[in-house]
Structure formats: C-alpha cells, structure tokens
Amino acid sequence: IRMVSGGSGAWWEQVRMPRRASRDHLDVMFSPAYTTPLFRKVPSVVAIHDVSFAARPDWFRTREGMRRRWLSRQAAQHSSAIITISEFSRRELVERFGIAASKIHVIPPGVTAPRISSSPERQPATVLFAGSIFNRRHVPHLIRAFALVAQRHPEARLEIAGDNRSYPRQDLGQVIRYEGLEGRARWRSWVAEEELNPLYGRARAFAFLSEYEGLGLTPLEALAAGVPPVVLDTPVARES
C-alpha cells in the first residue's frame, strides 16, 4: 500500500497520483469512482456506476456537471475496460458515451444484510428512507405522501436518514414543518450503523422513490432485512 498525500480534486487525480504511481511500474491501474488519470502509461480499468450527470444535467451545478461529463467520458473512452453495476448502466454508457458494449462488464455489488435482532419489534406504520438525498429521489414528495398516511394513522412515523446533497437545494425541514409532521417525521443527515440497523428492524416499509439510479443499494438492504421496498417503476428497479 502506498499512500499519496494531497487533496481529493482533479489535480491530485490527474497529476499528483499518476506521477507517484509511475515510479512503481504498475501493470494496470484500477479507478473505482467514475474517472481515471488520462495521461498515463499503463492500461486502466474504471468503474462507472451511472451517468446521471449526462442523463440529467439539470441535477448538477454547471461546473460540476461539465467536469463530471468530460472526465467520465474520457475515462470511459480511453480505459481498457469499464466496470458497472447493472445492465441499465451498461445501456446508458453505450447510448450516451458511445462505448462498445463488449468493453463494459456488469458486476452487481454485494449487499450485506443489516444486523437486526432475531425478533425485531416492528412498529405498526414506520416508513424508512436511507441514502444520500438527491432531487431524483423525491424525498419532499415522500414527506407529503406520508402526511396523507399520518392523517389516517396517528401512530405512523417516517424516518429519513441521509445527507442532503440536492441541487437545487431542497429544504426538508421546511417541508416537514409545513405538513405539520414535527414529532412524526424525523430527518437525520447521518446515522451510525449501530443506529441504522435498528431502523431497518423497526420499519414496516422502505420508500425509495428514485427516478434514476445505477442500481440502488439501500432498497436491496431493506429486502435483505425483510422490509418490503416501495420504488418507482424504472428499468433498473425492474432489473433489481
């Protein structure tokens, strides 16, 4: 293991890291997150989980979207092989980046079942969402839909666990207050694993209303925990 100091931006990836790597005479370079050094002397394999930044540029800030689209397209075109996580993402890479399907290898990631008690105490109507919060996952819609459920089921609770990475910014706290759900709906930007596992154990349903994913791991975690997920009818949801 060789640690290469520096930041996490494009300069570190494209300049500092490959300079250090060249000293080790690598046979192949694996880049696990969408981009890879473009000026290198060894073959590379890059993992690209999805191309949401190309499919829906409006979900990204202008500069960030341009950087992601250009670097990921270049990485896909110049790498010896691409790893992705679903047949849906393979089709997206072919259609949006013009990559030959034979160059793309689908390797679905494994899912570790949440560790919950053998006889979890499930609350009558607890709905769980877990995952980073992006606009495409429609968490404000989930809150509004839950408000209708809460009117008929006073015992119902909504648990939301995930960092707010939405753009344009969505104010989840404001939506909860507007719907009068203080004390009924709880949003936490980060939950430790020892806290998340009991949430899976208490949930009666898992809501994941995403319109675009490379795969979507948290609905699969819910299934592994015995919690039925509610998802949008999308190609990758049907594939999963």
CSV table of C-alpha atoms in Angstrom, one decimal:
chain,number,residue,atom,x,y,z
A,1,ILE,CA,0.0,0.0,0.0
A,2,ARG,CA,1.3,3.4,-1.0
A,3,MET,CA,-0.4,6.5,0.4
A,4,VAL,CA,-0.3,9.5,-1.9
A,5,SER,CA,-0.9,12.7,0.0
A,6,GLY,CA,-2.9,15.7,-1.3
A,7,GLY,CA,-6.5,16.7,-1.8
A,8,SER,CA,-9.2,14.8,-3.5
A,9,GLY,CA,-9.7,17.0,-6.5
A,10,ALA,CA,-8.9,16.7,-10.2
A,11,TRP,CA,-5.3,18.0,-9.8
A,12,TRP,CA,-4.5,15.2,-7.3
A,13,GLU,CA,-6.1,12.5,-9.6
A,14,GLN,CA,-4.7,13.7,-12.9
A,15,VAL,CA,-1.2,14.9,-11.9
A,16,ARG,CA,0.0,14.1,-8.4
A,17,MET,CA,-1.2,10.5,-8.2
A,18,PRO,CA,-0.1,9.2,-11.6
A,19,ARG,CA,3.4,10.7,-11.1
A,20,ARG,CA,3.8,8.7,-7.9
A,21,ALA,CA,2.2,5.6,-9.5
A,22,SER,CA,4.6,5.7,-12.4
A,23,ARG,CA,7.5,5.1,-10.1
A,24,ASP,CA,6.0,1.7,-9.1
A,25,HIS,CA,5.9,0.4,-12.7
A,26,LEU,CA,2.3,-0.7,-12.5
A,27,ASP,CA,0.8,-3.3,-14.9
A,28,VAL,CA,-2.7,-1.9,-14.6
A,29,MET,CA,-4.5,0.9,-12.8
A,30,PHE,CA,-8.0,0.4,-11.3
A,31,SER,CA,-10.0,3.6,-10.7
A,32,PRO,CA,-13.2,2.8,-8.6
A,33,ALA,CA,-15.0,6.1,-9.0
A,34,TYR,CA,-16.0,7.3,-12.5
A,35,THR,CA,-12.7,8.9,-13.6
A,36,THR,CA,-9.1,7.9,-14.1
A,37,PRO,CA,-5.8,9.7,-14.9
A,38,LEU,CA,-5.9,10.5,-18.6
A,39,PHE,CA,-2.2,10.8,-19.1
A,40,ARG,CA,-0.8,7.5,-18.0
A,41,LYS,CA,1.5,4.8,-19.4
A,42,VAL,CA,-0.4,1.7,-18.2
A,43,PRO,CA,-3.8,0.2,-19.1
A,44,SER,CA,-6.6,1.2,-16.8
A,45,VAL,CA,-10.0,-0.1,-15.7
A,46,VAL,CA,-12.6,2.4,-14.5
A,47,ALA,CA,-15.8,1.8,-12.5
A,48,ILE,CA,-18.7,4.0,-13.6
A,49,HIS,CA,-21.9,3.2,-11.6
A,50,ASP,CA,-24.2,5.6,-13.5
A,51,VAL,CA,-24.2,8.6,-15.9
A,52,SER,CA,-26.9,10.7,-14.2
A,53,PHE,CA,-24.7,13.8,-14.9
A,54,ALA,CA,-25.1,13.1,-18.6
A,55,ALA,CA,-28.7,12.0,-18.5
A,56,ARG,CA,-30.0,14.9,-16.3
A,57,PRO,CA,-27.5,17.8,-16.4
A,58,ASP,CA,-30.1,20.0,-14.5
A,59,TRP,CA,-29.5,18.0,-11.4
A,60,PHE,CA,-25.9,19.3,-11.2
A,61,ARG,CA,-24.2,22.7,-10.8
A,62,THR,CA,-22.9,23.8,-14.1
A,63,ARG,CA,-19.2,23.5,-13.3
A,64,GLU,CA,-19.6,20.2,-11.5
A,65,GLY,CA,-21.7,18.7,-14.3
A,66,MET,CA,-19.3,19.8,-17.0
A,67,ARG,CA,-16.3,18.3,-15.1
A,68,ARG,CA,-18.1,15.0,-14.5
A,69,ARG,CA,-19.3,14.6,-18.0
A,70,TRP,CA,-15.9,15.4,-19.6
A,71,LEU,CA,-13.7,13.4,-17.3
A,72,SER,CA,-16.0,10.4,-17.2
A,73,ARG,CA,-16.5,10.3,-21.0
A,74,GLN,CA,-12.7,10.5,-21.5
A,75,ALA,CA,-12.1,7.8,-18.8
A,76,ALA,CA,-14.7,5.5,-20.5
A,77,GLN,CA,-13.3,6.0,-24.0
A,78,HIS,CA,-9.6,5.6,-23.1
A,79,SER,CA,-9.8,2.8,-20.5
A,80,SER,CA,-9.2,-0.8,-21.5
A,81,ALA,CA,-12.3,-1.9,-19.6
A,82,ILE,CA,-15.2,-0.5,-17.7
A,83,ILE,CA,-17.0,-2.0,-14.7
A,84,THR,CA,-20.6,-1.0,-14.0
A,85,ILE,CA,-23.3,-2.3,-11.7
A,86,SER,CA,-26.3,-3.0,-13.8
A,87,GLU,CA,-27.4,-3.8,-17.4
A,88,PHE,CA,-29.3,-0.4,-17.3
A,89,SER,CA,-26.0,1.4,-16.7
A,90,ARG,CA,-24.3,-0.6,-19.4
A,91,ARG,CA,-27.0,0.6,-21.9
A,92,GLU,CA,-26.6,4.2,-20.7
A,93,LEU,CA,-22.8,4.1,-21.3
A,94,VAL,CA,-23.4,2.7,-24.8
A,95,GLU,CA,-26.1,5.2,-25.7
A,96,ARG,CA,-24.7,8.4,-24.0
A,97,PHE,CA,-20.9,7.9,-24.3
A,98,GLY,CA,-20.8,5.7,-27.4
A,99,ILE,CA,-18.9,2.9,-25.7
A,100,ALA,CA,-18.9,-0.6,-27.2
A,101,ALA,CA,-21.0,-2.9,-25.1
A,102,SER,CA,-18.2,-5.6,-25.2
A,103,LYS,CA,-15.9,-3.2,-23.3
A,104,ILE,CA,-18.3,-2.9,-20.4
A,105,HIS,CA,-18.5,-5.6,-17.7
A,106,VAL,CA,-21.6,-5.7,-15.4
A,107,ILE,CA,-20.6,-6.8,-11.8
A,108,PRO,CA,-23.5,-6.2,-9.4
A,109,PRO,CA,-22.3,-5.2,-5.9
A,110,GLY,CA,-22.9,-7.4,-2.9
A,111,VAL,CA,-25.3,-6.3,-0.2
A,112,THR,CA,-24.7,-7.0,3.5
A,113,ALA,CA,-27.9,-7.7,5.4
A,114,PRO,CA,-28.4,-5.2,8.2
A,115,ARG,CA,-27.8,-6.8,11.6
A,116,ILE,CA,-31.1,-6.7,13.4
A,117,SER,CA,-32.4,-8.7,16.3
A,118,SER,CA,-33.9,-12.1,15.6
A,119,SER,CA,-37.4,-10.9,16.6
A,120,PRO,CA,-37.4,-7.2,15.8
A,121,GLU,CA,-40.3,-5.1,17.2
A,122,ARG,CA,-41.8,-3.6,14.1
A,123,GLN,CA,-43.9,-0.5,14.8
A,124,PRO,CA,-47.4,-0.6,13.2
A,125,ALA,CA,-46.6,2.0,10.5
A,126,THR,CA,-42.9,3.1,10.4
A,127,VAL,CA,-41.6,4.1,6.9
A,128,LEU,CA,-37.9,4.4,6.3
A,129,PHE,CA,-35.8,6.1,3.7
A,130,ALA,CA,-32.0,5.7,3.9
A,131,GLY,CA,-29.4,7.1,1.4
A,132,SER,CA,-28.0,10.4,0.2
A,133,ILE,CA,-30.7,12.9,-0.7
A,134,PHE,CA,-30.7,13.9,-4.3
A,135,ASN,CA,-33.5,15.6,-6.2
A,136,ARG,CA,-34.1,12.5,-8.3
A,137,ARG,CA,-35.1,10.6,-5.1
A,138,HIS,CA,-38.1,12.9,-4.5
A,139,VAL,CA,-37.8,12.9,-0.7
A,140,PRO,CA,-40.1,16.0,-0.4
A,141,HIS,CA,-42.8,14.0,-2.3
A,142,LEU,CA,-42.3,11.2,0.2
A,143,ILE,CA,-42.9,13.5,3.1
A,144,ARG,CA,-46.0,15.0,1.5
A,145,ALA,CA,-47.3,11.5,0.7
A,146,PHE,CA,-46.6,10.4,4.3
A,147,ALA,CA,-48.6,13.3,5.6
A,148,LEU,CA,-51.7,11.8,4.0
A,149,VAL,CA,-51.0,8.5,5.7
A,150,ALA,CA,-50.4,10.2,9.0
A,151,GLN,CA,-53.9,11.7,8.9
A,152,ARG,CA,-55.4,8.2,9.0
A,153,HIS,CA,-52.8,6.5,11.1
A,154,PRO,CA,-51.9,8.6,14.2
A,155,GLU,CA,-49.2,6.1,15.2
A,156,ALA,CA,-47.4,6.3,11.8
A,157,ARG,CA,-43.8,7.5,11.8
A,158,LEU,CA,-41.4,8.5,9.0
A,159,GLU,CA,-37.6,8.1,9.4
A,160,ILE,CA,-35.2,9.8,6.9
A,161,ALA,CA,-31.5,9.1,7.1
A,162,GLY,CA,-29.2,10.7,4.6
A,163,ASP,CA,-27.0,13.7,3.8
A,164,ASN,CA,-28.8,16.5,1.8
A,165,ARG,CA,-26.9,16.7,-1.5
A,166,SER,CA,-29.8,18.0,-3.5
A,167,TYR,CA,-29.4,20.7,-6.2
A,168,PRO,CA,-31.4,22.9,-6.5
A,169,ARG,CA,-31.4,22.7,-2.7
A,170,GLN,CA,-34.5,21.1,-1.1
A,171,ASP,CA,-35.4,22.2,2.5
A,172,LEU,CA,-36.6,19.0,4.1
A,173,GLY,CA,-37.1,20.6,7.5
A,174,GLN,CA,-39.4,23.2,6.0
A,175,VAL,CA,-41.5,20.6,4.2
A,176,ILE,CA,-41.8,18.6,7.5
A,177,ARG,CA,-42.9,21.8,9.3
A,178,TYR,CA,-45.3,22.8,6.5
A,179,GLU,CA,-47.0,19.4,6.6
A,180,GLY,CA,-47.3,19.6,10.4
A,181,LEU,CA,-45.2,16.5,10.9
A,182,GLU,CA,-43.0,17.6,13.8
A,183,GLY,CA,-42.6,14.6,16.0
A,184,ARG,CA,-44.0,12.3,13.3
A,185,ALA,CA,-41.3,12.7,10.7
A,186,ARG,CA,-37.6,12.8,11.6
A,187,TRP,CA,-34.7,13.6,9.3
A,188,ARG,CA,-31.1,13.0,10.3
A,189,SER,CA,-28.2,13.8,7.9
A,190,TRP,CA,-26.0,11.0,9.3
A,191,VAL,CA,-26.8,7.8,11.2
A,192,ALA,CA,-24.2,5.4,12.5
A,193,GLU,CA,-24.5,1.8,11.5
A,194,GLU,CA,-25.5,0.8,15.1
A,195,GLU,CA,-28.4,3.2,14.8
A,196,LEU,CA,-29.3,2.4,11.2
A,197,ASN,CA,-29.7,-1.4,11.8
A,198,PRO,CA,-32.5,-0.9,14.4
A,199,LEU,CA,-34.3,1.4,12.0
A,200,TYR,CA,-34.4,-1.4,9.4
A,201,GLY,CA,-35.6,-3.7,12.2
A,202,ARG,CA,-38.5,-1.4,13.2
A,203,ALA,CA,-39.5,-0.4,9.6
A,204,ARG,CA,-42.7,-1.8,8.1
A,205,ALA,CA,-41.8,-0.4,4.6
A,206,PHE,CA,-38.8,1.2,2.9
A,207,ALA,CA,-39.5,4.1,0.5
A,208,PHE,CA,-37.1,4.8,-2.3
A,209,LEU,CA,-38.8,7.0,-5.0
A,210,SER,CA,-35.8,7.5,-7.3
A,211,GLU,CA,-36.3,8.0,-11.0
A,212,TYR,CA,-32.7,7.4,-11.9
A,213,GLU,CA,-30.1,5.0,-10.3
A,214,GLY,CA,-27.2,2.9,-11.4
A,215,LEU,CA,-28.7,0.2,-9.1
A,216,GLY,CA,-29.8,1.4,-5.7
A,217,LEU,CA,-28.3,-0.4,-2.7
A,218,THR,CA,-30.5,0.6,0.2
A,219,PRO,CA,-33.7,-1.0,-1.2
A,220,LEU,CA,-31.7,-4.2,-1.6
A,221,GLU,CA,-30.5,-3.8,2.0
A,222,ALA,CA,-34.2,-3.4,3.0
A,223,LEU,CA,-35.1,-6.6,1.2
A,224,ALA,CA,-32.2,-8.4,3.0
A,225,ALA,CA,-33.7,-7.2,6.3
A,226,GLY,CA,-37.2,-8.4,5.4
A,227,VAL,CA,-38.6,-5.0,4.8
A,228,PRO,CA,-40.6,-4.5,1.6
A,229,PRO,CA,-39.3,-1.6,-0.5
A,230,VAL,CA,-41.6,0.8,-2.4
A,231,VAL,CA,-39.8,2.0,-5.5
A,232,LEU,CA,-40.7,3.8,-8.7
A,233,ASP,CA,-41.3,1.7,-11.8
A,234,THR,CA,-38.0,2.2,-13.6
A,235,PRO,CA,-35.8,-0.1,-15.8
A,236,VAL,CA,-33.2,-0.6,-13.1
A,237,ALA,CA,-35.8,-1.2,-10.4
A,238,ARG,CA,-37.3,-4.0,-12.6
A,239,GLU,CA,-33.8,-5.4,-13.2
A,240,SER,CA,-33.1,-5.4,-9.5
